[in-house]
PDB file of C-alpha atoms in Angstrom:
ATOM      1  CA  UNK A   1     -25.242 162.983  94.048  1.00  0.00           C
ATOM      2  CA  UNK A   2     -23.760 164.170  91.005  1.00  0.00           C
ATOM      3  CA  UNK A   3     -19.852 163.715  90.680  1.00  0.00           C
ATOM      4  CA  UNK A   4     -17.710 165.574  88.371  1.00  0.00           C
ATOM      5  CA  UNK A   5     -14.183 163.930  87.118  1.00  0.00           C
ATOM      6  CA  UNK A   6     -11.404 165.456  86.060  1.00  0.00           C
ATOM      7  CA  UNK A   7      -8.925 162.356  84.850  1.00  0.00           C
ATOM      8  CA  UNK A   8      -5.879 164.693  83.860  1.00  0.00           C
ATOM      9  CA  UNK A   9      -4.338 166.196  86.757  1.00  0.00           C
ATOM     10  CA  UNK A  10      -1.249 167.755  84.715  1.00  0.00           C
ATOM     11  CA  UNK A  11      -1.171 168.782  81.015  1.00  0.00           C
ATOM     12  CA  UNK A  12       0.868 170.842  78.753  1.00  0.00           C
ATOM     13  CA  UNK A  13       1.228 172.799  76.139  1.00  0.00           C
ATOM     14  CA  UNK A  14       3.161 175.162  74.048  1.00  0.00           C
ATOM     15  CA  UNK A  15       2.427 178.743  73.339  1.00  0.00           C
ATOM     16  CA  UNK A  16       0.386 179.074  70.438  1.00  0.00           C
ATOM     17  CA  UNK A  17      -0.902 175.443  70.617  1.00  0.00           C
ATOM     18  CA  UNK A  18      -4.211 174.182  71.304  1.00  0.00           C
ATOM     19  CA  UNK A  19      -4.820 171.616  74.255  1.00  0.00           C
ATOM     20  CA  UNK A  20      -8.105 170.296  75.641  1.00  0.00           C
ATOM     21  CA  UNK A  21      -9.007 169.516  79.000  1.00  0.00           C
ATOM     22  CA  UNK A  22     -11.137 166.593  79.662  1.00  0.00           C
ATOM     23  CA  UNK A  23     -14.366 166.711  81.612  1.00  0.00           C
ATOM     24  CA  UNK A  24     -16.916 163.732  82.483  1.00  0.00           C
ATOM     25  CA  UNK A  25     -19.821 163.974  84.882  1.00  0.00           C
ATOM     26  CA  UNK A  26     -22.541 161.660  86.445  1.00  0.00           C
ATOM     27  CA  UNK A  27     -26.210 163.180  86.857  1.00  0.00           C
ATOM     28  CA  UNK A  28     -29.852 161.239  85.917  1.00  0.00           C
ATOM     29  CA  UNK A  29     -31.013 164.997  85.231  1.00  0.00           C
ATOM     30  CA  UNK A  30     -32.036 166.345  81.841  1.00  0.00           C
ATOM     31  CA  UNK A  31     -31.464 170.172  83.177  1.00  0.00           C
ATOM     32  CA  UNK A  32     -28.211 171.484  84.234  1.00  0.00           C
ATOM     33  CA  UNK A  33     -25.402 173.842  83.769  1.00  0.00           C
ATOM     34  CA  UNK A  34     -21.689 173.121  83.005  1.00  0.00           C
ATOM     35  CA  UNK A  35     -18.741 175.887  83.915  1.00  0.00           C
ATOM     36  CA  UNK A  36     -15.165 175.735  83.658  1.00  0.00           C
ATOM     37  CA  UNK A  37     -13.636 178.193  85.907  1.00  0.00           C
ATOM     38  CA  UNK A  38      -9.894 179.137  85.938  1.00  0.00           C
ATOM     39  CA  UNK A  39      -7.768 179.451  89.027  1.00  0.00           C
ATOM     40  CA  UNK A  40      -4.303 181.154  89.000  1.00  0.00           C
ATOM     41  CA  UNK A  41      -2.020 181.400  90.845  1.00  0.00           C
ATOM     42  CA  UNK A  42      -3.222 184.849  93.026  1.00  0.00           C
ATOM     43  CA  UNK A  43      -5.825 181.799  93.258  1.00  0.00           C
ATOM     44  CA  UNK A  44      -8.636 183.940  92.218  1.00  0.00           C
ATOM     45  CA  UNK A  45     -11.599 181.678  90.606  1.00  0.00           C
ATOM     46  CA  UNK A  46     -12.175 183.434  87.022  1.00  0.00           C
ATOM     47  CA  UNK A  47     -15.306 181.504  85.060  1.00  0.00           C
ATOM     48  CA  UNK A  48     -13.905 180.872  81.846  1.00  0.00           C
ATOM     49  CA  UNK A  49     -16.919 179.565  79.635  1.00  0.00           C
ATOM     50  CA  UNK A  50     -20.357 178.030  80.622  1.00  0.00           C
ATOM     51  CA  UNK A  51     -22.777 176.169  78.998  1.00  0.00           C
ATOM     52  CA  UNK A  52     -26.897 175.222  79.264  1.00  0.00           C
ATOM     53  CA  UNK A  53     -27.238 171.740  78.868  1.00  0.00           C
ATOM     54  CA  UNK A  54     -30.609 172.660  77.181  1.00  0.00           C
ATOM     55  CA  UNK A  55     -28.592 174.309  74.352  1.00  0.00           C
ATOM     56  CA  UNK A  56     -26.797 172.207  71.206  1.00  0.00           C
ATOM     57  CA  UNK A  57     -24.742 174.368  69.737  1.00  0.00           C
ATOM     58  CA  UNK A  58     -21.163 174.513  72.228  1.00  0.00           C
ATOM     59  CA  UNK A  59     -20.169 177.186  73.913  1.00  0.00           C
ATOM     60  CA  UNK A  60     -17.506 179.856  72.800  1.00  0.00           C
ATOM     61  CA  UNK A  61     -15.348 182.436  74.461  1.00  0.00           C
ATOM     62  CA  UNK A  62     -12.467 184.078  72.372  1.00  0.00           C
ATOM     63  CA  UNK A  63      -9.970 181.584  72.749  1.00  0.00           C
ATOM     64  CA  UNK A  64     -11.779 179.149  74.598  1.00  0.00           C
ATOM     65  CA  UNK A  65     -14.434 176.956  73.100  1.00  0.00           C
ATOM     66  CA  UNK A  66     -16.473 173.487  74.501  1.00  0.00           C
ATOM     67  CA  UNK A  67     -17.336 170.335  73.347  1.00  0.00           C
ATOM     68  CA  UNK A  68     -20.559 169.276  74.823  1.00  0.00           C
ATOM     69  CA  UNK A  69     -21.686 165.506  74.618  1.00  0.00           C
ATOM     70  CA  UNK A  70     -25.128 165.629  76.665  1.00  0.00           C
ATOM     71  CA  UNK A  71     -25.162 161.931  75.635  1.00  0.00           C
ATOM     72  CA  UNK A  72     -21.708 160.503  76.600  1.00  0.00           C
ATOM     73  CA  UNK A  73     -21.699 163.370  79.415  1.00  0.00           C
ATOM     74  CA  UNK A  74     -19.183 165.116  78.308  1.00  0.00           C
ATOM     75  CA  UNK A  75     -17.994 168.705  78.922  1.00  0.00           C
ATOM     76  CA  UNK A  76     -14.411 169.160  77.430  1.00  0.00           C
ATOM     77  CA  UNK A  77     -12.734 172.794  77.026  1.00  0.00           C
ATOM     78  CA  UNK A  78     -10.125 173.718  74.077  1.00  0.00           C
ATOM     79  CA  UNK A  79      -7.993 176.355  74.271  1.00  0.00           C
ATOM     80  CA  UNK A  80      -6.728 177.957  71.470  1.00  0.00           C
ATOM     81  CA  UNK A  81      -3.396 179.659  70.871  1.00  0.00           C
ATOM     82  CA  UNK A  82      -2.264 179.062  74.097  1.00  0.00           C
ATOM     83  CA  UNK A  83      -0.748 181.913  75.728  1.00  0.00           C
ATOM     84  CA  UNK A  84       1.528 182.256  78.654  1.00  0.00           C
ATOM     85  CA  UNK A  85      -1.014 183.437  81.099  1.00  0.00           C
ATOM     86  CA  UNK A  86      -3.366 180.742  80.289  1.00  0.00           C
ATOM     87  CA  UNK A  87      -1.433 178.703  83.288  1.00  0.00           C
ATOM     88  CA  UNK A  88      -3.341 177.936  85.719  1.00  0.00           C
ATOM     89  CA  UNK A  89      -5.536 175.187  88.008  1.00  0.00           C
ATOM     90  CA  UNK A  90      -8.795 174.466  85.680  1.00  0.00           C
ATOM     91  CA  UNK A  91     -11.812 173.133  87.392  1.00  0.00           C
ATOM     92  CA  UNK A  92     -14.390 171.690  85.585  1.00  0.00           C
ATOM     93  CA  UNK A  93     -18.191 172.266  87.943  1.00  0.00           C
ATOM     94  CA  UNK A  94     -21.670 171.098  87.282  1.00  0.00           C
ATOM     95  CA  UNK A  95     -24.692 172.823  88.820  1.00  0.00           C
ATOM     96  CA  UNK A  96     -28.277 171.124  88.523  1.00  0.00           C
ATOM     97  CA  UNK A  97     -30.920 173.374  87.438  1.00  0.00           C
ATOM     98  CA  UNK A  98     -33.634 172.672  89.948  1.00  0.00           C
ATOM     99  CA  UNK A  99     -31.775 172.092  93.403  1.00  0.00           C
ATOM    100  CA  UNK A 100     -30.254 175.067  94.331  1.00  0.00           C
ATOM    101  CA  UNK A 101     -27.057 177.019  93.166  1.00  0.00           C
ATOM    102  CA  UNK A 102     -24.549 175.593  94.431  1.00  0.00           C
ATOM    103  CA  UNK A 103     -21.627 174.044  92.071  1.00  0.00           C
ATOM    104  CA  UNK A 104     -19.777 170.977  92.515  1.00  0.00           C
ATOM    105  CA  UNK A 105     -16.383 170.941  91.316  1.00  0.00           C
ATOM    106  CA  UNK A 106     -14.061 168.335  89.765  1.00  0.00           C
ATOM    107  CA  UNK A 107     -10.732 168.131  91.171  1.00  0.00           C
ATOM    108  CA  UNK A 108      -8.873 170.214  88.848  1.00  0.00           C
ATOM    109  CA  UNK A 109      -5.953 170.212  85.757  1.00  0.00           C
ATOM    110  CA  UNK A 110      -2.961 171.903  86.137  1.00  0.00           C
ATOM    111  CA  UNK A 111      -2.510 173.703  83.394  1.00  0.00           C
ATOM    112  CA  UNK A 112       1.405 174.320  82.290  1.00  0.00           C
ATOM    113  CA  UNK A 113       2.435 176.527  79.580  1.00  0.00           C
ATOM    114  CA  UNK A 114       5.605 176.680  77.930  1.00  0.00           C
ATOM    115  CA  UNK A 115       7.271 179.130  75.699  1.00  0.00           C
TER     116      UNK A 115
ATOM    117  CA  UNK B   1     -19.480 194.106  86.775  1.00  0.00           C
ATOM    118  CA  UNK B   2     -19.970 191.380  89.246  1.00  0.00           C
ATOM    119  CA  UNK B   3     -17.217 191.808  91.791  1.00  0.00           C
ATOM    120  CA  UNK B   4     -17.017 190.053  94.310  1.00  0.00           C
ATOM    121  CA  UNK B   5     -14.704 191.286  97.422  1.00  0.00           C
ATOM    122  CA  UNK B   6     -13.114 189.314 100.205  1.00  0.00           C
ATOM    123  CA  UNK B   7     -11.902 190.761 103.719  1.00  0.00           C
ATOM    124  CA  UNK B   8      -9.300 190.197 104.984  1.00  0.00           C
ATOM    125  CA  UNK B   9      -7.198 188.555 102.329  1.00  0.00           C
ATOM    126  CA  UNK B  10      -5.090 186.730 105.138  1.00  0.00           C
ATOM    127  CA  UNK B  11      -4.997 186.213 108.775  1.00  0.00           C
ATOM    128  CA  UNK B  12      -3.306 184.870 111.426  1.00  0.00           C
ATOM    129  CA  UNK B  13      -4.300 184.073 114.831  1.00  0.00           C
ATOM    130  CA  UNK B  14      -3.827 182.059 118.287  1.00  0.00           C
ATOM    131  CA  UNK B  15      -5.617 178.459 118.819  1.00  0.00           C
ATOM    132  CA  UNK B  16      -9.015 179.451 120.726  1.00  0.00           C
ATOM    133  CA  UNK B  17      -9.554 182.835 118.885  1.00  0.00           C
ATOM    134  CA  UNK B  18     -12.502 184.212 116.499  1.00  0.00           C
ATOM    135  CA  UNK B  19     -11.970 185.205 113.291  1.00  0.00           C
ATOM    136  CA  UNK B  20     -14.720 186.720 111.162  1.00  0.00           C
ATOM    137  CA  UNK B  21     -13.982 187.018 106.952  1.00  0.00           C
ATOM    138  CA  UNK B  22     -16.409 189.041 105.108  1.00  0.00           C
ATOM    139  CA  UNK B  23     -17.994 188.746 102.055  1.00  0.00           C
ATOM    140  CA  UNK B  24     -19.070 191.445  99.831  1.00  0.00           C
ATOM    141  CA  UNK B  25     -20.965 191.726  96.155  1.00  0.00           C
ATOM    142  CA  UNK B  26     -19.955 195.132  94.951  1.00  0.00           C
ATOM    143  CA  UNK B  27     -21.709 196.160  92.251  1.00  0.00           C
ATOM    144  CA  UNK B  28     -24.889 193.684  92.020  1.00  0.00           C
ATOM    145  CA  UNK B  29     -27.560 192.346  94.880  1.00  0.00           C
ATOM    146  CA  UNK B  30     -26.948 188.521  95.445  1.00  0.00           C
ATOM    147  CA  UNK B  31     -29.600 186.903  97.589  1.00  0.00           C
ATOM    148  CA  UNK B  32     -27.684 183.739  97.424  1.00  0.00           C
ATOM    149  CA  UNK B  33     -23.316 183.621  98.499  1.00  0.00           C
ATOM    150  CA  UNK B  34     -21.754 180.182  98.623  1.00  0.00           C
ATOM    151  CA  UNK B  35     -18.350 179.677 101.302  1.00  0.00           C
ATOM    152  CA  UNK B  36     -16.086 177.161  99.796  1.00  0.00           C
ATOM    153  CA  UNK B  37     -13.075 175.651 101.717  1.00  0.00           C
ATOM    154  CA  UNK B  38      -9.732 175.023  99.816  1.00  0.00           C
ATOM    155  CA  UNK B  39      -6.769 172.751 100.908  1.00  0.00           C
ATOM    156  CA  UNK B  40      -3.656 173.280  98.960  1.00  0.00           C
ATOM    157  CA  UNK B  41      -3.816 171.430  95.931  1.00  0.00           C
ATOM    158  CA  UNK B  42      -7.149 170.262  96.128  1.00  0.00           C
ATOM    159  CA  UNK B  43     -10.602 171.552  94.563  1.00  0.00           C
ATOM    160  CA  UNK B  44     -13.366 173.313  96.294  1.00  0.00           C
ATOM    161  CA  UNK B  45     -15.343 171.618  99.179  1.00  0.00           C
ATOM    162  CA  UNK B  46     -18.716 173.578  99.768  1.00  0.00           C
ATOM    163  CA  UNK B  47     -19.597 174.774 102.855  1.00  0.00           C
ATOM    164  CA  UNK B  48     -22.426 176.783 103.403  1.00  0.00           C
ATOM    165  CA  UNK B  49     -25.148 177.960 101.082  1.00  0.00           C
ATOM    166  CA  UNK B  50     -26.461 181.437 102.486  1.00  0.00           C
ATOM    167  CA  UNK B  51     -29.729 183.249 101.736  1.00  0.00           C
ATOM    168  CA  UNK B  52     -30.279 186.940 102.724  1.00  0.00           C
ATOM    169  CA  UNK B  53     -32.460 186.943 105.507  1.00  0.00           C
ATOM    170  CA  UNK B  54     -32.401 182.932 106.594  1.00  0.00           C
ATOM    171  CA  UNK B  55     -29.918 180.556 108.449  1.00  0.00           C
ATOM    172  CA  UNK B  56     -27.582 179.036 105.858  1.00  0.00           C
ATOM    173  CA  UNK B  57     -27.749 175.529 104.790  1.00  0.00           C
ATOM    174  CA  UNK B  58     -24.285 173.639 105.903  1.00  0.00           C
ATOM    175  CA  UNK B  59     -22.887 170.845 103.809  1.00  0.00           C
ATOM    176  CA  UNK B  60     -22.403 167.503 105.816  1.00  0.00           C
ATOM    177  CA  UNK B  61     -19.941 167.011 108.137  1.00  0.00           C
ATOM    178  CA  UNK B  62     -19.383 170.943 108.283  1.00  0.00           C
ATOM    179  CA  UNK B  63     -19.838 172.058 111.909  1.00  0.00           C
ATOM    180  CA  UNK B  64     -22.307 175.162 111.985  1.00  0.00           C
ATOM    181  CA  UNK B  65     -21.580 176.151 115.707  1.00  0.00           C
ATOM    182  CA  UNK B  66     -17.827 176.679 114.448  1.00  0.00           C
ATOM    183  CA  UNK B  67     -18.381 177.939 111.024  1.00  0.00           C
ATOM    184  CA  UNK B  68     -21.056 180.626 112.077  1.00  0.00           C
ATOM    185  CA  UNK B  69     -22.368 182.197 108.708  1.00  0.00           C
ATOM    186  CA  UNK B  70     -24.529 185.641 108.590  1.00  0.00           C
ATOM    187  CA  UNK B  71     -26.127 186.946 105.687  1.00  0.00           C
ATOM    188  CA  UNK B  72     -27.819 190.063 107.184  1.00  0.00           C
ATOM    189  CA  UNK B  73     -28.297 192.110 103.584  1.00  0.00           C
ATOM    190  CA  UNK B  74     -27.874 191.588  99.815  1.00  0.00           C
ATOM    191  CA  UNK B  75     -24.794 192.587  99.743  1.00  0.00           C
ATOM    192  CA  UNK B  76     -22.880 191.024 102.663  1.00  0.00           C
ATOM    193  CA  UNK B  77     -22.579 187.080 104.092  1.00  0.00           C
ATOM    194  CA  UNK B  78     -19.747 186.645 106.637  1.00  0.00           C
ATOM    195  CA  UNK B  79     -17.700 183.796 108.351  1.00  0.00           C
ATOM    196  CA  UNK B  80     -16.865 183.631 111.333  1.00  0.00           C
ATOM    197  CA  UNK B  81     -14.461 180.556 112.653  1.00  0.00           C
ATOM    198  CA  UNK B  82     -15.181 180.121 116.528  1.00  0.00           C
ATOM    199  CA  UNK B  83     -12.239 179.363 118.782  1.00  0.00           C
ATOM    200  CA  UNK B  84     -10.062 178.424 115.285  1.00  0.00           C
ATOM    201  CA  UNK B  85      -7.612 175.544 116.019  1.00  0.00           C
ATOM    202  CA  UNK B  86      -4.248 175.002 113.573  1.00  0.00           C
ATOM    203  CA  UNK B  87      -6.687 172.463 111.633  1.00  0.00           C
ATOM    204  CA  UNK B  88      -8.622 174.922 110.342  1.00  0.00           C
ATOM    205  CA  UNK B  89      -6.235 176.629 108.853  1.00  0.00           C
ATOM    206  CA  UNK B  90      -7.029 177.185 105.054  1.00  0.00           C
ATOM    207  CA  UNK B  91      -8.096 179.233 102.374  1.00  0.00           C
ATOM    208  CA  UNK B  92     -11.152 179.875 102.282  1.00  0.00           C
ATOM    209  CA  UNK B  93     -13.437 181.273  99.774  1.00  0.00           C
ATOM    210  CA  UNK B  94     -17.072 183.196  98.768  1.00  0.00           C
ATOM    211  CA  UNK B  95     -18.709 183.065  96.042  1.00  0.00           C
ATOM    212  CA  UNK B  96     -22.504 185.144  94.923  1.00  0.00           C
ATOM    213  CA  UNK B  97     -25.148 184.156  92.694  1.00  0.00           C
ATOM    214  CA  UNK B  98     -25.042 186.476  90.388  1.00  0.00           C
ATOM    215  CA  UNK B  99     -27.481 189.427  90.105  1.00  0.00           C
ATOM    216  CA  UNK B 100     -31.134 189.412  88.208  1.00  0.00           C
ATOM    217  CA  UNK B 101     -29.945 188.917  84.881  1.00  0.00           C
ATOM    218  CA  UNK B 102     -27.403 186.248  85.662  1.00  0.00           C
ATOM    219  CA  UNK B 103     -28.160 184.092  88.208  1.00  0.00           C
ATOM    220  CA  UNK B 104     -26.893 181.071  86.627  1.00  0.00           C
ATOM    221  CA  UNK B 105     -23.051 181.967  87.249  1.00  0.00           C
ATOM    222  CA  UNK B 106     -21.654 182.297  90.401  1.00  0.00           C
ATOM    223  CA  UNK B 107     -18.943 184.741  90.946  1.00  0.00           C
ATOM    224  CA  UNK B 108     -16.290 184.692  93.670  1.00  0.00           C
ATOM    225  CA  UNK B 109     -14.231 186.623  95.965  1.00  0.00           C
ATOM    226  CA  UNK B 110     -10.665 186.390  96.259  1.00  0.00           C
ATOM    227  CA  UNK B 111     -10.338 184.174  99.248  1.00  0.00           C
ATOM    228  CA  UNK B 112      -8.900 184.151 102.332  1.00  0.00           C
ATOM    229  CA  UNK B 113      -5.889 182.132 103.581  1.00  0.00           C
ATOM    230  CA  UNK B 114      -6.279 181.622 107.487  1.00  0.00           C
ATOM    231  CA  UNK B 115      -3.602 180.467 109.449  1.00  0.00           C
ATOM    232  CA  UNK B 116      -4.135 179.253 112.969  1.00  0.00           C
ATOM    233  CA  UNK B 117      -0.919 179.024 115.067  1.00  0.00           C
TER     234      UNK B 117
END
């Protein structure tokens, strides 16, 4: 089974910094998919970036950007300019390409900005 | 695009009582909804996978005859928690593959935080 680990269960930041989220996970497949999904408070799960494991070239969403080490198995997100509303729970999932859909989720970072 | 509703958004009910929590994809088809359990502070556990049209595929150690799951159309997967007892109170959430030209991403519904008294 693949496992996803999240080893920073707290981090923060300041507004307008950057701060990256760690993001390891264990699979002996070649394809996959990566997500990090964003959970506020109102606890609504909001996918932040994703990323084919078939692809090189990382990731990008505005703010948000990935660092993808297929080799190392690696899957960390930046976030730039933190902002105020960027607090939240940040779960890290991996979903294998050829066994269904479902995701499995790391256990999550708490996200904490300050002003 | 790709909503994904939740009803209701809480409940509360007796030990020994049914409670059925709906799942809805608004604006796209998704032949494939997920039902995630959440305890506080902790990630998401999967469930249930559920196909339109077939039974749904339970996750070890998840009871099926007390998490009954229906996925009668494309649009619609339900829970329903037989005779609930106070330890399966929880928030619980859906999630649907997403429609034909995204069905790598899975989006989710709001969830639902069930207390059992």
């Amino acid at each position: 089974a693949q496992t996803v680990t999240q080893s920073q269960p707290e981090m923060s930041v300041q507004e307008a910094e950057t701060v990256t989220l760690s993001c390891t996970y264990d699979t002996s497949e070649s394809d996959y998919y990566l997500f990090w999904y964003k959970q506020p408070p109102s606890r609504q799960m909001i996918l932040v970036i994703r990323q084919e494991a078939y692809k090189q070239q990382n990731a990008t969403e505005n703010r948000f950007s990935v660092n993808f080490q297929k080799a190392a198995k690696s899957f960390s997100l930046k976030i730039s300019d933190s902002q105020l509303g960027d607090a939240a729970m940040y779960f890290c999932a991996y979903r294998n390409s050829n066994s269904g859909y479902a995701l499995n989720f790391g256990k999550g970072t708490s996200l904490l900005v300050t002003p | 695009g790709a909503v994904v509703s939740q009803h209701p958004s809480w409940v509360i009910c007796k030990s020994g009582t049914s409670v059925k929590i709906e799942c809805r994809s608004l604006d796209f088809q998704a032949t494939t909804m997920f039902w995630y359990r959440q305890f506080p502070k902790q990630s998401l556990m999967l469930m249930a996978t559920s196909n339109e049209g077939s039974k749904a595929t339970y996750e070890q150690g998840v009871e099926k005859d007390k998490f009954l799951i229906n996925h009668a159309s494309l649009t619609l997967s339900t829970l329903t928690v037989t005779s609930a007892h106070p330890e399966d109170s929880s928030f619980y959430i859906c999630s649907a593959r997403g429609g034909v030209a995204d069905t790598d991403t899975q989006y989710f519904g709001p969830g639902t935080r069930l207390t059992v008294l």
